[in-house]
């Protein structure tokens, strides 16, 4: 969707007798109106709620003066056949319209002609036309019509000659929406020089232009044409610029988009991502992401700012992607600072506000503990951490992998618990945590039964591993609760008994449930 786009409702068709000369000299409101439908409108081979001739006319309004001849030599289709007519028909018409344009006085340059990208309209009107196309490009049908009528050539010409940051932002925004559709994406990739022109926009100083450039490159790396886009950004010079943007921007939107681009690089198809990783590690991406996480966590604990939640999430997803890279995960997993930050996030109250981040952290911690198994001994004594893990289960109810990661962490923690050697007070605290989260555990075990049918279709080894970690965790819970029951009299004598009947009831229910689901 276009940012700050003005509304431009599609009005009733104008009279068919209006000619081009009359339209050029109308005021801006008149220019924004929908051009008249062609006489044989019913023969358009496009199914759309928007008059195709209107979309075509908008494209023509964006043609830069300096590029009119070269673009029209290919023909921006303005025929009445919806993209099937004579592509040479409009060459001279577009040039003539430019020649007829009045000089625009911008109030500051003494009546000079505006930036050359304002070929058929002034600044504000150009932006309005561009924003309408930005919005319309979100529709596959409209997007396909646009690329058939040379919108990419028009937009590339604007990117080449424009000195306006707003024009650049709108052009990138339109291309970004076009890139969401398969056929237009193929046109983008095949357009000579367009991808390199887009990459060049990473060196802009404008925040919104940078955000749109990062969004567009991310879409390219996530699509079927990944390798082509990867080739355009794989140089260390470009990667360094992306990291610099993420490290230095204070704008939450740009931070999210730039880290999102780094995430897309890390998650891109294997044959593409392998070319990036050594350079990214050399440029210090692990420390960058950990420092960014540190800042977001400080903001989260000081003041909850909803617009930063998505920033926190994308940073964590990028760190999680790094944590599973063969040969490179150690640098992330061995970071004590990172471990402290993710544990702090697990312990935050009101997790619903950052639910997605908490789910990502669960998977990340499971990855860290797989690489650093000795961490479990120390972490097993952290009861607020165990309680926080249990509180993530409801947030991951639709994510089988995240719930498996949670069970894996809990199993690693509980096998380090030596209930026979624990003080009665410590045992009592463990029992309280488990009893007061018993409903969460029971709900997840019920959900697990629903997952079984899905797991049987996956790799057998993977399914067995998930079941084993869950069963290990449940066996340890049963052991701890049984030891508590056996020590009940001693606990009562020390005044440390489970005092609330609800807790007592939960202990019994949890024991029965865990025994039932142990495999």
Coordinates of C-alpha atoms in Angstrom, one line a residue:
X1 CA 0.0 0.0 0.0
X2 CA 1.2 3.5 -0.7
X3 CA 2.3 5.5 2.3
X4 CA 0.5 8.8 2.8
X5 CA -1.3 8.3 -0.5
X6 CA -4.2 10.6 -1.2
X7 CA -7.6 9.2 -2.0
X8 CA -8.4 9.2 -5.7
X9 CA -11.9 7.7 -6.1
X10 CA -12.7 6.4 -9.6
X11 CA -15.5 8.5 -10.9
X12 CA -18.1 8.0 -13.6
X13 CA -16.8 8.0 -17.2
X14 CA -16.2 11.4 -18.8
X15 CA -17.8 12.3 -22.0
X16 CA -16.2 10.5 -24.9
X17 CA -15.8 13.7 -26.8
X18 CA -13.1 15.1 -24.4
X19 CA -9.8 15.2 -26.3
X20 CA -6.2 15.3 -25.0
X21 CA -5.7 19.1 -25.5
X22 CA -8.7 19.8 -23.2
X23 CA -7.5 17.4 -20.5
X24 CA -4.0 18.9 -20.4
X25 CA -5.4 22.4 -19.5
X26 CA -7.9 21.2 -16.9
X27 CA -7.1 21.9 -13.2
X28 CA -5.5 19.3 -11.0
X29 CA -8.9 18.0 -9.8
X30 CA -9.9 17.4 -13.4
X31 CA -6.6 15.6 -14.2
X32 CA -7.3 13.1 -11.4
X33 CA -10.5 12.0 -12.9
X34 CA -10.9 8.7 -14.6
X35 CA -10.5 9.0 -18.4
X36 CA -13.4 7.9 -20.5
X37 CA -13.9 4.2 -21.3
X38 CA -13.1 3.2 -25.0
X39 CA -16.2 2.5 -27.2
X40 CA -15.4 -1.2 -27.3
X41 CA -14.7 -1.6 -23.5
X42 CA -16.5 -4.9 -23.5
X43 CA -13.7 -6.5 -25.6
X44 CA -11.0 -5.9 -23.0
X45 CA -9.4 -9.2 -22.0
X46 CA -8.9 -8.1 -18.4
X47 CA -11.2 -8.9 -15.6
X48 CA -11.0 -5.8 -13.3
X49 CA -13.2 -3.4 -11.4
X50 CA -11.0 -0.5 -12.7
X51 CA -11.2 0.7 -16.2
X52 CA -7.9 -0.5 -17.9
X53 CA -7.7 2.7 -19.9
X54 CA -7.6 4.6 -16.6
X55 CA -4.6 2.5 -15.4
X56 CA -2.8 3.0 -18.7
X57 CA -3.4 6.8 -18.6
X58 CA -1.9 6.9 -15.1
X59 CA 1.2 5.1 -16.3
X60 CA 1.5 7.7 -19.1
X61 CA 1.2 10.6 -16.7
X62 CA 4.4 9.4 -14.9
X63 CA 6.6 9.3 -18.1
X64 CA 9.7 11.6 -17.5
X65 CA 10.3 14.2 -20.1
X66 CA 13.8 13.1 -20.8
X67 CA 12.6 9.5 -21.3
X68 CA 9.5 10.1 -23.4
X69 CA 11.2 9.2 -26.7
X70 CA 12.9 6.1 -25.5
X71 CA 9.9 4.7 -23.7
X72 CA 7.4 5.5 -26.4
X73 CA 9.6 3.9 -29.0
X74 CA 8.6 0.6 -27.3
X75 CA 5.0 1.9 -26.9
X76 CA 3.1 2.6 -23.7
X77 CA -0.2 1.0 -24.8
X78 CA -3.0 3.5 -24.9
X79 CA -5.1 1.6 -27.3
X80 CA -8.7 0.5 -26.8
X81 CA -7.8 -3.1 -26.6
X82 CA -6.6 -3.4 -23.1
X83 CA -3.0 -4.1 -24.0
X84 CA -3.5 -5.9 -27.3
X85 CA -3.3 -3.0 -29.7
X86 CA -0.7 -1.3 -31.8
X87 CA 2.2 -0.6 -29.4
X88 CA 3.5 2.2 -31.7
X89 CA 0.2 4.1 -31.6
X90 CA 1.1 6.3 -28.6
X91 CA 4.7 7.4 -29.4
X92 CA 4.0 10.8 -30.8
X93 CA 1.0 11.5 -28.6
X94 CA 3.1 11.3 -25.4
X95 CA 5.8 13.5 -26.8
X96 CA 3.2 16.1 -28.0
X97 CA 1.6 16.2 -24.6
X98 CA 5.0 17.0 -23.0
X99 CA 5.6 19.8 -25.5
X100 CA 2.2 21.3 -24.6
X101 CA 2.8 21.4 -20.9
X102 CA 2.8 24.8 -19.3
X103 CA 5.9 25.8 -17.3
X104 CA 5.2 25.2 -13.6
X105 CA 6.1 27.9 -11.1
X106 CA 7.0 26.2 -7.8
X107 CA 7.3 29.5 -5.9
X108 CA 11.0 29.1 -5.3
X109 CA 12.8 28.7 -8.6
X110 CA 11.3 31.5 -10.6
X111 CA 9.1 29.5 -12.9
X112 CA 11.6 26.8 -13.9
X113 CA 10.3 23.5 -15.2
X114 CA 10.0 21.1 -12.4
X115 CA 12.2 18.0 -11.9
X116 CA 12.4 16.1 -15.3
X117 CA 10.4 13.2 -13.8
X118 CA 7.3 15.3 -13.7
X119 CA 6.7 14.7 -17.4
X120 CA 3.0 15.0 -17.5
X121 CA 2.1 16.5 -14.1
X122 CA 3.4 18.7 -11.4
X123 CA 4.9 17.5 -8.1
X124 CA 1.7 16.9 -6.2
X125 CA -0.3 15.6 -9.1
X126 CA 2.5 13.2 -10.1
X127 CA 2.6 11.9 -6.5
X128 CA -1.1 11.4 -6.5
X129 CA -1.1 9.4 -9.8
X130 CA 1.9 7.4 -8.5
X131 CA 0.2 6.6 -5.2
X132 CA -2.9 5.4 -7.0
X133 CA -0.8 3.0 -9.1
X134 CA 1.0 2.0 -5.9
X135 CA -2.3 0.9 -4.4
X136 CA -3.6 -0.7 -7.6
X137 CA -0.4 -2.7 -8.0
X138 CA -1.4 -4.8 -4.9
X139 CA -4.0 -6.5 -7.2
X140 CA -2.6 -9.3 -9.4
X141 CA -4.8 -8.3 -12.3
X142 CA -3.9 -4.7 -12.2
X143 CA -0.2 -5.5 -11.7
X144 CA -0.2 -7.7 -14.8
X145 CA -1.9 -5.0 -16.8
X146 CA 0.7 -2.5 -15.7
X147 CA 3.7 -4.6 -16.7
X148 CA 2.1 -5.3 -20.0
X149 CA 1.9 -1.6 -20.6
X150 CA 5.6 -0.8 -19.8
X151 CA 5.2 0.5 -16.2
X152 CA 8.6 -0.9 -15.3
X153 CA 10.3 1.0 -18.1
X154 CA 8.5 4.2 -16.9
X155 CA 9.4 3.6 -13.3
X156 CA 13.1 2.8 -14.1
X157 CA 13.3 6.0 -16.1
X158 CA 12.0 7.9 -13.1
X159 CA 14.5 6.2 -10.8
X160 CA 17.3 7.2 -13.2
X161 CA 16.5 10.8 -13.7
X162 CA 14.6 11.9 -10.6
X163 CA 16.1 14.0 -7.9
X164 CA 13.1 13.7 -5.7
X165 CA 13.1 11.3 -2.7
X166 CA 9.3 11.1 -2.8
X167 CA 9.3 10.1 -6.4
X168 CA 11.9 7.4 -5.7
X169 CA 9.9 6.1 -2.8
X170 CA 6.7 5.9 -4.8
X171 CA 8.5 4.1 -7.7
X172 CA 10.1 1.6 -5.4
X173 CA 6.7 1.1 -3.6
X174 CA 4.9 0.4 -6.9
X175 CA 7.7 -2.1 -7.9
X176 CA 7.5 -3.7 -4.5
X177 CA 3.8 -4.3 -4.9
X178 CA 4.3 -5.7 -8.4
X179 CA 6.9 -8.0 -7.0
X180 CA 4.3 -9.7 -4.8
X181 CA 2.9 -11.4 -8.0
X182 CA 4.6 -14.1 -9.9
X183 CA 4.2 -12.9 -13.5
X184 CA 5.2 -9.2 -12.7
X185 CA 8.2 -10.5 -10.7
X186 CA 9.5 -12.3 -13.8
X187 CA 9.1 -9.0 -15.7
X188 CA 11.1 -7.3 -13.0
X189 CA 13.9 -9.8 -13.1
X190 CA 14.1 -9.7 -16.9
X191 CA 14.0 -5.9 -17.2
X192 CA 17.5 -4.9 -18.2
X193 CA 19.3 -3.1 -15.4
X194 CA 16.3 -2.7 -13.2
X195 CA 17.6 -4.9 -10.3
X196 CA 20.9 -3.1 -10.2
X197 CA 19.1 0.3 -10.2
X198 CA 17.0 -0.9 -7.2
X199 CA 20.2 -2.0 -5.4
X200 CA 21.6 1.5 -6.0
X201 CA 18.8 3.0 -4.0
X202 CA 20.4 1.4 -0.8
X203 CA 22.8 4.4 -1.0
X204 CA 20.0 6.9 -0.7
X205 CA 19.9 9.2 2.4
X206 CA 16.1 9.2 2.6
X207 CA 14.6 6.9 5.3
X208 CA 11.4 6.0 3.3
X209 CA 13.4 5.3 0.1
X210 CA 15.7 3.0 2.1
X211 CA 12.7 1.2 3.7
X212 CA 11.1 0.6 0.3
X213 CA 14.4 -0.6 -1.2
X214 CA 14.9 -3.1 1.6
X215 CA 11.3 -4.3 1.3
X216 CA 11.7 -4.8 -2.4
X217 CA 15.0 -6.7 -2.1
X218 CA 13.5 -8.9 0.6
X219 CA 10.6 -9.9 -1.6
X220 CA 13.1 -10.7 -4.4
X221 CA 15.2 -12.9 -2.1
X222 CA 12.1 -14.7 -0.8
X223 CA 10.8 -15.5 -4.3
X224 CA 11.5 -18.1 -6.9
X225 CA 14.0 -15.8 -8.6
X226 CA 16.1 -15.8 -5.4
X227 CA 19.4 -16.5 -7.1
X228 CA 19.2 -13.5 -9.5
X229 CA 18.5 -11.1 -6.6
X230 CA 21.2 -12.7 -4.5
X231 CA 23.7 -12.1 -7.2
X232 CA 22.9 -8.4 -7.1
X233 CA 23.5 -8.0 -3.4
X234 CA 26.2 -10.5 -2.6
X235 CA 29.2 -8.1 -2.8
X236 CA 30.7 -7.2 0.5
X237 CA 30.2 -3.5 -0.5
X238 CA 26.4 -3.9 -0.6
X239 CA 26.3 -6.1 2.5
X240 CA 28.3 -3.6 4.4
X241 CA 25.8 -0.9 3.5
X242 CA 22.8 -3.0 4.6
X243 CA 24.5 -3.6 8.0
X244 CA 25.4 0.0 8.3
X245 CA 21.8 1.0 7.8
X246 CA 20.5 -1.4 10.4
X247 CA 23.2 -0.3 12.8
X248 CA 22.7 3.4 12.5
X249 CA 19.0 4.1 11.8
X250 CA 16.8 5.4 14.5
X251 CA 13.6 4.9 12.5
X252 CA 11.7 1.7 13.7
X253 CA 10.3 1.0 10.2
X254 CA 13.6 1.2 8.5
X255 CA 15.2 -0.9 11.2
X256 CA 12.6 -3.6 10.7
X257 CA 13.0 -3.5 6.9
X258 CA 16.8 -3.6 7.0
X259 CA 17.0 -6.4 9.5
X260 CA 14.2 -8.1 7.5
X261 CA 16.5 -7.9 4.5
X262 CA 19.3 -9.5 6.5
X263 CA 16.9 -12.3 7.6
X264 CA 15.9 -12.9 4.0
X265 CA 19.6 -13.2 3.1
X266 CA 20.1 -15.8 5.9
X267 CA 17.0 -17.7 4.9
X268 CA 17.4 -17.6 1.2
X269 CA 17.8 -20.7 -0.8
X270 CA 20.9 -22.6 0.2
X271 CA 22.8 -22.1 -3.1
X272 CA 22.3 -18.3 -2.7
X273 CA 22.8 -17.9 1.1
X274 CA 26.1 -19.8 1.1
X275 CA 27.7 -17.0 -0.8
X276 CA 26.6 -14.4 1.8
X277 CA 27.5 -16.1 5.1
X278 CA 31.3 -15.7 5.2
X279 CA 31.0 -12.0 4.3
X280 CA 28.2 -11.4 6.9
X281 CA 30.2 -13.1 9.6
X282 CA 33.3 -11.1 8.7
X283 CA 31.2 -7.9 8.9
X284 CA 30.1 -8.7 12.4
X285 CA 26.4 -9.6 11.9
X286 CA 26.2 -11.6 15.2
X287 CA 27.4 -8.7 17.4
X288 CA 25.1 -6.3 15.4
X289 CA 22.0 -8.4 16.0
X290 CA 22.8 -8.9 19.7
X291 CA 23.4 -5.2 20.2
X292 CA 20.1 -4.4 18.5
X293 CA 18.3 -7.0 20.7
X294 CA 19.9 -5.4 23.8
X295 CA 18.5 -2.0 22.8
X296 CA 15.0 -3.4 22.0
X297 CA 14.9 -5.3 25.3
X298 CA 15.8 -2.1 27.2
X299 CA 12.9 -0.3 25.5
X300 CA 10.6 -3.2 26.2
X301 CA 11.3 -3.2 29.9
X302 CA 11.2 0.6 30.3
X303 CA 8.1 1.3 28.2
X304 CA 6.0 -0.9 26.0
X305 CA 5.9 0.7 22.5
X306 CA 3.7 -1.4 20.2
X307 CA 5.4 -0.1 17.0
X308 CA 8.6 -1.7 18.2
X309 CA 7.2 -5.2 18.8
X310 CA 7.7 -6.2 15.1
X311 CA 11.2 -4.9 15.3
X312 CA 12.0 -7.1 18.2
X313 CA 10.5 -10.1 16.5
X314 CA 12.5 -9.7 13.2
X315 CA 15.7 -9.3 15.2
X316 CA 15.1 -12.5 17.1
X317 CA 14.2 -14.3 13.9
X318 CA 17.5 -13.3 12.3
X319 CA 19.4 -14.4 15.4
X320 CA 17.5 -17.7 15.3
X321 CA 18.4 -18.1 11.7
X322 CA 22.1 -17.6 12.6
X323 CA 21.9 -20.1 15.4
X324 CA 21.3 -23.0 13.0
X325 CA 24.0 -22.2 10.5
X326 CA 26.5 -25.1 10.1
X327 CA 29.9 -23.9 11.1
X328 CA 28.8 -20.5 12.3
X329 CA 26.3 -21.1 15.1
X330 CA 28.9 -21.2 17.8
X331 CA 29.5 -17.4 17.8
X332 CA 25.8 -16.8 18.5
X333 CA 25.2 -19.7 20.9
X334 CA 28.2 -19.0 23.0
X335 CA 27.2 -15.4 23.8
X336 CA 26.4 -14.9 27.5
X337 CA 24.9 -11.6 26.7
X338 CA 22.5 -13.1 24.2
X339 CA 21.6 -15.9 26.7
X340 CA 20.8 -13.3 29.4
X341 CA 18.6 -11.2 27.0
X342 CA 16.5 -14.2 25.8
X343 CA 16.1 -15.4 29.3
X344 CA 14.9 -11.9 30.3
X345 CA 12.3 -12.0 27.5
X346 CA 11.0 -15.4 28.6
X347 CA 10.5 -13.9 32.1
X348 CA 8.6 -10.8 31.0
X349 CA 5.0 -10.5 32.3
X350 CA 2.1 -10.0 29.9
X351 CA 3.6 -12.0 27.1
X352 CA 0.6 -11.7 24.9
X353 CA 1.9 -8.4 23.6
X354 CA 5.1 -10.0 22.4
X355 CA 3.8 -13.4 21.7
X356 CA 5.5 -14.0 18.4
X357 CA 8.9 -13.0 19.9
X358 CA 8.5 -15.3 22.8
X359 CA 7.7 -18.2 20.5
X360 CA 10.8 -17.4 18.4
X361 CA 12.9 -17.2 21.6
X362 CA 11.8 -20.7 22.6
X363 CA 13.2 -22.1 19.4
X364 CA 16.3 -20.0 19.8
X365 CA 17.0 -21.2 23.3
X366 CA 16.5 -24.8 22.3
X367 CA 19.1 -24.2 19.6
X368 CA 21.5 -22.6 22.0
X369 CA 21.2 -25.4 24.5
X370 CA 21.8 -28.0 21.8
X371 CA 25.1 -26.3 21.0
X372 CA 25.9 -25.5 24.7
X373 CA 24.4 -28.4 26.8
X374 CA 26.3 -27.5 29.9
X375 CA 24.1 -24.4 30.3
X376 CA 21.2 -26.6 31.5
X377 CA 22.7 -27.2 34.9
X378 CA 22.8 -23.6 35.9
X379 CA 19.5 -22.7 34.2
X380 CA 17.7 -25.6 36.0
X381 CA 17.8 -23.6 39.2
X382 CA 16.1 -20.6 37.7
X383 CA 12.4 -21.1 38.6
X384 CA 11.1 -17.8 37.1
X385 CA 12.7 -19.1 33.8
X386 CA 10.9 -22.4 34.1
X387 CA 7.6 -20.6 34.8
X388 CA 8.2 -18.3 31.8
X389 CA 8.7 -21.3 29.5
X390 CA 5.5 -22.8 30.6
X391 CA 3.7 -19.6 30.0
X392 CA 4.8 -19.6 26.3
X393 CA 2.9 -22.9 25.6
X394 CA -0.5 -21.1 25.0
X395 CA 1.2 -18.6 22.7
X396 CA 2.6 -21.5 20.6
X397 CA -0.6 -23.5 20.4
X398 CA -0.5 -23.4 16.5
X399 CA 3.2 -24.0 16.2
X400 CA 4.2 -27.7 16.6
X401 CA 7.9 -27.0 16.2
X402 CA 7.9 -24.3 18.9
X403 CA 6.1 -26.5 21.4
X404 CA 8.6 -29.3 20.7
X405 CA 11.4 -26.8 21.4
X406 CA 9.7 -25.9 24.7
X407 CA 9.5 -29.6 25.7
X408 CA 13.2 -30.0 24.7
X409 CA 14.3 -27.1 27.0
X410 CA 12.1 -28.3 29.9
X411 CA 13.5 -31.9 29.6
X412 CA 17.1 -30.6 29.6
X413 CA 16.3 -28.5 32.7
X414 CA 14.5 -31.2 34.7
X415 CA 17.0 -34.0 34.1
X416 CA 19.5 -31.8 36.0
X417 CA 17.1 -31.5 39.0
X418 CA 18.1 -33.8 41.8
X419 CA 14.9 -33.9 43.9
X420 CA 16.5 -36.4 46.4
X421 CA 19.2 -33.9 47.2
X422 CA 17.1 -30.8 47.2
X423 CA 16.0 -29.0 50.4
X424 CA 12.4 -29.3 51.2
X425 CA 12.0 -25.6 50.6
X426 CA 13.4 -25.8 47.1
X427 CA 11.3 -28.8 46.3
X428 CA 8.3 -27.0 47.5
X429 CA 9.0 -24.1 45.1
X430 CA 9.4 -26.5 42.2
X431 CA 6.1 -28.1 43.0
X432 CA 4.3 -24.7 43.2
X433 CA 5.5 -23.7 39.7
X434 CA 4.4 -27.0 38.2
X435 CA 1.1 -27.1 40.1
X436 CA 0.1 -23.5 39.2
X437 CA 0.9 -24.1 35.5
X438 CA -0.7 -27.5 35.5
X439 CA -3.6 -26.4 33.3
X440 CA -1.2 -25.1 30.6
X441 CA 0.7 -28.5 30.6
X442 CA -2.6 -30.4 30.4
X443 CA -3.8 -28.3 27.5
X444 CA -0.6 -28.8 25.6
X445 CA -0.7 -32.6 26.1
X446 CA -4.2 -32.6 24.7
X447 CA -3.1 -30.5 21.7
X448 CA -0.3 -32.9 21.2
X449 CA -2.8 -35.7 20.6
X450 CA -4.2 -33.7 17.8
X451 CA -0.7 -33.2 16.3
X452 CA 0.0 -36.9 16.2
X453 CA -1.7 -37.4 12.8
X454 CA 0.5 -34.6 11.4
X455 CA 3.7 -36.0 12.9
X456 CA 3.2 -39.4 11.3
X457 CA 3.5 -37.9 7.9
X458 CA 6.9 -36.4 8.8
X459 CA 10.3 -37.9 9.2
X460 CA 10.1 -40.8 11.6
X461 CA 13.4 -39.9 13.4
X462 CA 12.2 -36.3 13.9
X463 CA 8.8 -37.5 15.3
X464 CA 10.5 -39.9 17.7
X465 CA 12.9 -37.3 18.9
X466 CA 10.0 -34.9 19.8
X467 CA 8.2 -37.7 21.6
X468 CA 11.3 -38.7 23.5
X469 CA 12.0 -35.2 24.8
X470 CA 8.4 -34.8 25.8
X471 CA 8.3 -38.1 27.6
X472 CA 11.6 -37.3 29.4
X473 CA 10.1 -34.1 30.6
X474 CA 6.9 -35.7 31.8
X475 CA 8.8 -38.5 33.6
X476 CA 10.8 -36.0 35.5
X477 CA 7.7 -34.0 36.4
X478 CA 6.1 -37.2 37.8
X479 CA 9.3 -38.0 39.7
X480 CA 9.4 -34.5 41.3
X481 CA 5.7 -34.6 42.2
X482 CA 6.0 -38.1 43.6
X483 CA 8.9 -37.1 45.8
X484 CA 6.9 -34.2 47.0
X485 CA 4.0 -36.5 47.9
X486 CA 6.4 -38.8 49.8
X487 CA 7.8 -35.9 51.7
X488 CA 4.5 -34.3 52.4
X489 CA 4.6 -35.0 56.2
X490 CA 8.1 -33.5 56.4
X491 CA 7.0 -30.5 54.4
X492 CA 4.1 -30.0 56.7
X493 CA 6.3 -30.2 59.8
X494 CA 8.5 -27.5 58.4
X495 CA 5.5 -25.3 57.6
X496 CA 6.3 -25.5 53.9
X497 CA 3.3 -27.6 52.8
X498 CA 1.3 -26.7 49.7
X499 CA -1.2 -24.6 51.7
X500 CA -3.9 -24.0 49.1
X501 CA -6.4 -26.7 48.3
X502 CA -6.4 -25.6 44.6
X503 CA -2.6 -26.2 44.4
X504 CA -3.1 -29.6 46.1
X505 CA -5.8 -30.5 43.6
X506 CA -3.6 -29.4 40.7
X507 CA -0.8 -31.6 41.8
X508 CA -3.0 -34.7 41.7
X509 CA -4.5 -33.8 38.3
X510 CA -1.0 -33.1 36.9
X511 CA 0.3 -36.4 38.1
X512 CA -2.5 -38.3 36.5
X513 CA -2.2 -36.4 33.2
X514 CA 1.6 -36.8 32.9
X515 CA 1.4 -40.6 33.7
X516 CA -1.2 -41.0 31.0
X517 CA 0.9 -39.3 28.3
X518 CA 4.3 -40.8 29.1
X519 CA 5.3 -43.0 26.2

